């Protein structure tokens, strides 16, 4: 279930399930989890693929509580934008993320000429959106292919940003790019 998450203790083998988030038996659907999760540099915030933010805490009654949402681009399709990758850079107070429209980029098969990704920069204190860059489709041999943002990350010292993207062609001919922005 993509809107369900909980805490697992991985310090032992095998890993042990500790508890569900407070929303499993409560008001579900208002704060979607919808897939992958990322943590802030300090470990106090959990970000979901839908942009929902949750508190991470050692205290059961405070753990995994909804804190708000990161603003994502307006949806084109019925499912809306999803975060594909996120990296928090606390020393520079910046969150970098890759988002794409789930209807056009994860459809089966993907719609290459309609699929595009954004790279967005957010303030890691206020969570406001400071910049957005669109990864436009690329034309190869007269055919447009979506350039999908796959991973975004900061250098170890936080001074540089990197993006790994892929030209969304047939898997055997998929081309990958590493960009600094």
PDB file of C-alpha atoms in Angstrom:
ATOM      1  CA  UNK A   1       0.000   0.000   0.000  1.00  0.00           C
ATOM      2  CA  UNK A   2       1.736   3.181  -1.163  1.00  0.00           C
ATOM      3  CA  UNK A   3       0.119   5.450   1.443  1.00  0.00           C
ATOM      4  CA  UNK A   4       1.332   3.337   4.337  1.00  0.00           C
ATOM      5  CA  UNK A   5       4.663   3.700   6.049  1.00  0.00           C
ATOM      6  CA  UNK A   6       6.169   2.881   9.379  1.00  0.00           C
ATOM      7  CA  UNK A   7       9.349   2.509  11.354  1.00  0.00           C
ATOM      8  CA  UNK A   8      11.715  -0.437  11.067  1.00  0.00           C
ATOM      9  CA  UNK A   9      14.740  -1.122  13.275  1.00  0.00           C
ATOM     10  CA  UNK A  10      17.551  -2.108  10.901  1.00  0.00           C
ATOM     11  CA  UNK A  11      20.205  -2.239  13.630  1.00  0.00           C
ATOM     12  CA  UNK A  12      19.510  -5.928  14.088  1.00  0.00           C
ATOM     13  CA  UNK A  13      19.255  -8.910  11.751  1.00  0.00           C
ATOM     14  CA  UNK A  14      16.643  -9.593  10.726  1.00  0.00           C
ATOM     15  CA  UNK A  15      15.207  -6.078  10.688  1.00  0.00           C
ATOM     16  CA  UNK A  16      12.289  -5.614  13.087  1.00  0.00           C
ATOM     17  CA  UNK A  17       9.014  -3.785  12.350  1.00  0.00           C
ATOM     18  CA  UNK A  18       8.369  -1.279  15.170  1.00  0.00           C
ATOM     19  CA  UNK A  19       5.134   0.567  14.308  1.00  0.00           C
ATOM     20  CA  UNK A  20       2.983   2.209  11.630  1.00  0.00           C
ATOM     21  CA  UNK A  21       2.610   5.932  11.126  1.00  0.00           C
ATOM     22  CA  UNK A  22      -0.318   7.516  12.965  1.00  0.00           C
ATOM     23  CA  UNK A  23      -2.231   7.831   9.681  1.00  0.00           C
ATOM     24  CA  UNK A  24      -2.548   4.130   8.881  1.00  0.00           C
ATOM     25  CA  UNK A  25      -5.727   3.830  10.943  1.00  0.00           C
ATOM     26  CA  UNK A  26      -6.548   7.535  10.870  1.00  0.00           C
ATOM     27  CA  UNK A  27      -7.238  10.193   8.227  1.00  0.00           C
ATOM     28  CA  UNK A  28      -5.615   8.596   5.197  1.00  0.00           C
ATOM     29  CA  UNK A  29      -5.485  10.173   1.776  1.00  0.00           C
ATOM     30  CA  UNK A  30      -4.986  13.734   2.979  1.00  0.00           C
ATOM     31  CA  UNK A  31      -1.216  13.359   3.303  1.00  0.00           C
ATOM     32  CA  UNK A  32      -0.090  10.955   0.619  1.00  0.00           C
ATOM     33  CA  UNK A  33       3.171   9.088   0.837  1.00  0.00           C
ATOM     34  CA  UNK A  34       2.975   7.633  -2.704  1.00  0.00           C
ATOM     35  CA  UNK A  35       6.310   5.929  -3.067  1.00  0.00           C
ATOM     36  CA  UNK A  36       9.921   6.739  -2.309  1.00  0.00           C
ATOM     37  CA  UNK A  37      11.035   8.594   0.811  1.00  0.00           C
ATOM     38  CA  UNK A  38      14.013  10.883   1.462  1.00  0.00           C
ATOM     39  CA  UNK A  39      15.376  12.365   4.697  1.00  0.00           C
ATOM     40  CA  UNK A  40      16.646  15.850   5.457  1.00  0.00           C
ATOM     41  CA  UNK A  41      20.332  16.232   6.335  1.00  0.00           C
ATOM     42  CA  UNK A  42      19.526  16.395  10.041  1.00  0.00           C
ATOM     43  CA  UNK A  43      17.172  13.396   9.834  1.00  0.00           C
ATOM     44  CA  UNK A  44      14.255  15.368  11.320  1.00  0.00           C
ATOM     45  CA  UNK A  45      12.122  15.532   8.155  1.00  0.00           C
ATOM     46  CA  UNK A  46      10.874  12.788   5.842  1.00  0.00           C
ATOM     47  CA  UNK A  47       9.897  13.813   2.293  1.00  0.00           C
ATOM     48  CA  UNK A  48       7.568  11.671   0.171  1.00  0.00           C
ATOM     49  CA  UNK A  49       7.374  11.383  -3.613  1.00  0.00           C
ATOM     50  CA  UNK A  50       4.145  13.453  -3.519  1.00  0.00           C
ATOM     51  CA  UNK A  51       5.919  16.288  -1.704  1.00  0.00           C
ATOM     52  CA  UNK A  52       4.403  15.562   1.713  1.00  0.00           C
ATOM     53  CA  UNK A  53       6.679  16.351   4.657  1.00  0.00           C
ATOM     54  CA  UNK A  54       6.583  14.322   7.862  1.00  0.00           C
ATOM     55  CA  UNK A  55       8.416  14.748  11.165  1.00  0.00           C
ATOM     56  CA  UNK A  56      10.908  12.050  12.104  1.00  0.00           C
ATOM     57  CA  UNK A  57      11.244  11.619  15.847  1.00  0.00           C
ATOM     58  CA  UNK A  58      12.437   9.122  18.446  1.00  0.00           C
ATOM     59  CA  UNK A  59       9.148   9.744  20.253  1.00  0.00           C
ATOM     60  CA  UNK A  60       6.342   7.474  19.034  1.00  0.00           C
ATOM     61  CA  UNK A  61       3.647  10.163  19.457  1.00  0.00           C
ATOM     62  CA  UNK A  62       5.665  12.679  17.392  1.00  0.00           C
ATOM     63  CA  UNK A  63       7.093  10.341  14.765  1.00  0.00           C
ATOM     64  CA  UNK A  64       5.890  10.464  11.135  1.00  0.00           C
ATOM     65  CA  UNK A  65       3.449  13.343  11.723  1.00  0.00           C
ATOM     66  CA  UNK A  66       2.429  15.475   8.737  1.00  0.00           C
ATOM     67  CA  UNK A  67       4.220  18.865   8.639  1.00  0.00           C
ATOM     68  CA  UNK A  68       3.138  20.300   5.277  1.00  0.00           C
ATOM     69  CA  UNK A  69       4.038  19.896   1.625  1.00  0.00           C
ATOM     70  CA  UNK A  70       6.746  20.968  -0.753  1.00  0.00           C
ATOM     71  CA  UNK A  71       5.192  22.923  -3.609  1.00  0.00           C
ATOM     72  CA  UNK A  72       5.371  20.918  -6.825  1.00  0.00           C
ATOM     73  CA  UNK A  73       4.478  22.018 -10.346  1.00  0.00           C
ATOM     74  CA  UNK A  74       0.792  21.932 -11.299  1.00  0.00           C
ATOM     75  CA  UNK A  75      -0.259  18.527 -12.641  1.00  0.00           C
ATOM     76  CA  UNK A  76      -0.765  17.917 -16.332  1.00  0.00           C
ATOM     77  CA  UNK A  77      -2.477  14.556 -15.926  1.00  0.00           C
ATOM     78  CA  UNK A  78      -4.719  13.116 -13.272  1.00  0.00           C
ATOM     79  CA  UNK A  79      -1.915  11.793 -11.036  1.00  0.00           C
ATOM     80  CA  UNK A  80       0.176  14.935 -10.833  1.00  0.00           C
ATOM     81  CA  UNK A  81       3.846  15.588 -10.328  1.00  0.00           C
ATOM     82  CA  UNK A  82       6.008  13.152  -8.371  1.00  0.00           C
ATOM     83  CA  UNK A  83       9.472  13.584  -6.914  1.00  0.00           C
ATOM     84  CA  UNK A  84      11.939  11.233  -8.574  1.00  0.00           C
ATOM     85  CA  UNK A  85      14.998  12.276  -6.527  1.00  0.00           C
ATOM     86  CA  UNK A  86      15.650  14.691  -3.649  1.00  0.00           C
ATOM     87  CA  UNK A  87      18.778  15.911  -1.874  1.00  0.00           C
ATOM     88  CA  UNK A  88      18.884  18.241   1.130  1.00  0.00           C
ATOM     89  CA  UNK A  89      21.935  20.485   1.464  1.00  0.00           C
ATOM     90  CA  UNK A  90      21.578  21.949   4.968  1.00  0.00           C
ATOM     91  CA  UNK A  91      24.818  24.005   4.979  1.00  0.00           C
ATOM     92  CA  UNK A  92      23.531  25.917   1.938  1.00  0.00           C
ATOM     93  CA  UNK A  93      19.864  25.775   3.077  1.00  0.00           C
ATOM     94  CA  UNK A  94      18.803  24.169  -0.191  1.00  0.00           C
ATOM     95  CA  UNK A  95      16.737  21.217  -1.270  1.00  0.00           C
ATOM     96  CA  UNK A  96      17.225  20.112  -4.862  1.00  0.00           C
ATOM     97  CA  UNK A  97      14.704  17.751  -6.406  1.00  0.00           C
ATOM     98  CA  UNK A  98      13.700  16.204  -9.711  1.00  0.00           C
ATOM     99  CA  UNK A  99       9.986  16.016 -10.417  1.00  0.00           C
ATOM    100  CA  UNK A 100       8.026  14.666 -13.346  1.00  0.00           C
ATOM    101  CA  UNK A 101       4.402  14.104 -14.257  1.00  0.00           C
ATOM    102  CA  UNK A 102       3.438  10.550 -13.383  1.00  0.00           C
ATOM    103  CA  UNK A 103       0.861  10.320 -16.198  1.00  0.00           C
ATOM    104  CA  UNK A 104       3.333  11.100 -18.956  1.00  0.00           C
ATOM    105  CA  UNK A 105       6.661   9.805 -17.664  1.00  0.00           C
ATOM    106  CA  UNK A 106       5.740   6.579 -15.912  1.00  0.00           C
ATOM    107  CA  UNK A 107       2.922   5.478 -18.203  1.00  0.00           C
ATOM    108  CA  UNK A 108       3.361   2.135 -19.954  1.00  0.00           C
ATOM    109  CA  UNK A 109       4.714   2.820 -22.485  1.00  0.00           C
ATOM    110  CA  UNK A 110       5.984   6.330 -21.617  1.00  0.00           C
ATOM    111  CA  UNK A 111       4.870   9.185 -23.853  1.00  0.00           C
ATOM    112  CA  UNK A 112       8.347  10.505 -24.811  1.00  0.00           C
ATOM    113  CA  UNK A 113       7.252  13.652 -26.607  1.00  0.00           C
ATOM    114  CA  UNK A 114       5.033  14.641 -23.669  1.00  0.00           C
ATOM    115  CA  UNK A 115       7.298  13.556 -20.813  1.00  0.00           C
ATOM    116  CA  UNK A 116       9.521  16.134 -19.187  1.00  0.00           C
ATOM    117  CA  UNK A 117      11.230  16.627 -15.870  1.00  0.00           C
ATOM    118  CA  UNK A 118      11.798  19.663 -13.713  1.00  0.00           C
ATOM    119  CA  UNK A 119      14.702  20.310 -11.417  1.00  0.00           C
ATOM    120  CA  UNK A 120      13.481  22.513  -8.593  1.00  0.00           C
ATOM    121  CA  UNK A 121      15.341  24.262  -5.781  1.00  0.00           C
ATOM    122  CA  UNK A 122      13.633  24.876  -2.445  1.00  0.00           C
ATOM    123  CA  UNK A 123      14.683  26.655   0.727  1.00  0.00           C
ATOM    124  CA  UNK A 124      15.269  23.929   3.337  1.00  0.00           C
ATOM    125  CA  UNK A 125      13.909  26.106   6.161  1.00  0.00           C
ATOM    126  CA  UNK A 126      10.770  27.661   4.662  1.00  0.00           C
ATOM    127  CA  UNK A 127      10.367  24.986   1.942  1.00  0.00           C
ATOM    128  CA  UNK A 128       9.472  27.703  -0.565  1.00  0.00           C
ATOM    129  CA  UNK A 129      10.340  27.070  -4.203  1.00  0.00           C
ATOM    130  CA  UNK A 130      13.206  29.317  -5.323  1.00  0.00           C
ATOM    131  CA  UNK A 131      13.909  28.100  -8.873  1.00  0.00           C
ATOM    132  CA  UNK A 132      12.627  25.636 -11.469  1.00  0.00           C
ATOM    133  CA  UNK A 133      14.450  24.316 -14.523  1.00  0.00           C
ATOM    134  CA  UNK A 134      12.742  22.222 -17.210  1.00  0.00           C
ATOM    135  CA  UNK A 135      14.595  19.375 -18.888  1.00  0.00           C
ATOM    136  CA  UNK A 136      13.244  19.663 -22.396  1.00  0.00           C
ATOM    137  CA  UNK A 137      12.797  16.745 -24.779  1.00  0.00           C
ATOM    138  CA  UNK A 138      15.762  16.142 -27.095  1.00  0.00           C
ATOM    139  CA  UNK A 139      15.382  15.497 -30.810  1.00  0.00           C
ATOM    140  CA  UNK A 140      17.542  12.719 -32.258  1.00  0.00           C
ATOM    141  CA  UNK A 141      17.143  11.860 -35.921  1.00  0.00           C
ATOM    142  CA  UNK A 142      13.917  13.827 -36.101  1.00  0.00           C
ATOM    143  CA  UNK A 143      12.301  11.988 -33.170  1.00  0.00           C
ATOM    144  CA  UNK A 144      11.676  13.746 -29.861  1.00  0.00           C
ATOM    145  CA  UNK A 145      12.683  11.869 -26.716  1.00  0.00           C
ATOM    146  CA  UNK A 146      12.012  12.982 -23.200  1.00  0.00           C
ATOM    147  CA  UNK A 147      15.038  13.805 -21.082  1.00  0.00           C
ATOM    148  CA  UNK A 148      14.176  12.228 -17.775  1.00  0.00           C
ATOM    149  CA  UNK A 149      15.808  13.543 -14.625  1.00  0.00           C
ATOM    150  CA  UNK A 150      16.832  10.512 -12.579  1.00  0.00           C
ATOM    151  CA  UNK A 151      19.008  11.684  -9.674  1.00  0.00           C
ATOM    152  CA  UNK A 152      19.989  15.032  -8.223  1.00  0.00           C
ATOM    153  CA  UNK A 153      22.672  15.496  -5.584  1.00  0.00           C
ATOM    154  CA  UNK A 154      25.115  17.995  -4.105  1.00  0.00           C
ATOM    155  CA  UNK A 155      28.882  17.609  -3.912  1.00  0.00           C
ATOM    156  CA  UNK A 156      30.307  16.490  -0.568  1.00  0.00           C
ATOM    157  CA  UNK A 157      31.081  20.098   0.429  1.00  0.00           C
ATOM    158  CA  UNK A 158      27.652  21.243  -0.802  1.00  0.00           C
ATOM    159  CA  UNK A 159      29.042  23.840  -3.190  1.00  0.00           C
ATOM    160  CA  UNK A 160      28.017  22.139  -6.453  1.00  0.00           C
ATOM    161  CA  UNK A 161      24.838  20.510  -7.785  1.00  0.00           C
ATOM    162  CA  UNK A 162      24.695  17.550 -10.153  1.00  0.00           C
ATOM    163  CA  UNK A 163      21.979  15.892 -12.205  1.00  0.00           C
ATOM    164  CA  UNK A 164      21.933  12.485 -13.833  1.00  0.00           C
ATOM    165  CA  UNK A 165      19.396  12.333 -16.649  1.00  0.00           C
ATOM    166  CA  UNK A 166      18.587   9.910 -19.440  1.00  0.00           C
ATOM    167  CA  UNK A 167      17.351  10.290 -22.963  1.00  0.00           C
ATOM    168  CA  UNK A 168      14.193   8.198 -22.855  1.00  0.00           C
ATOM    169  CA  UNK A 169      14.789   6.110 -25.962  1.00  0.00           C
ATOM    170  CA  UNK A 170      14.581   2.351 -26.311  1.00  0.00           C
ATOM    171  CA  UNK A 171      16.426   0.687 -23.368  1.00  0.00           C
ATOM    172  CA  UNK A 172      19.179  -0.654 -25.619  1.00  0.00           C
ATOM    173  CA  UNK A 173      19.947   2.872 -26.852  1.00  0.00           C
ATOM    174  CA  UNK A 174      19.285   4.844 -23.672  1.00  0.00           C
ATOM    175  CA  UNK A 175      21.849   7.601 -23.251  1.00  0.00           C
ATOM    176  CA  UNK A 176      22.741   8.991 -19.807  1.00  0.00           C
ATOM    177  CA  UNK A 177      23.995  12.467 -18.992  1.00  0.00           C
ATOM    178  CA  UNK A 178      25.771  13.957 -15.976  1.00  0.00           C
ATOM    179  CA  UNK A 179      25.253  17.713 -15.715  1.00  0.00           C
ATOM    180  CA  UNK A 180      26.361  20.328 -13.234  1.00  0.00           C
ATOM    181  CA  UNK A 181      23.953  23.188 -12.659  1.00  0.00           C
TER     182      UNK A 181
END
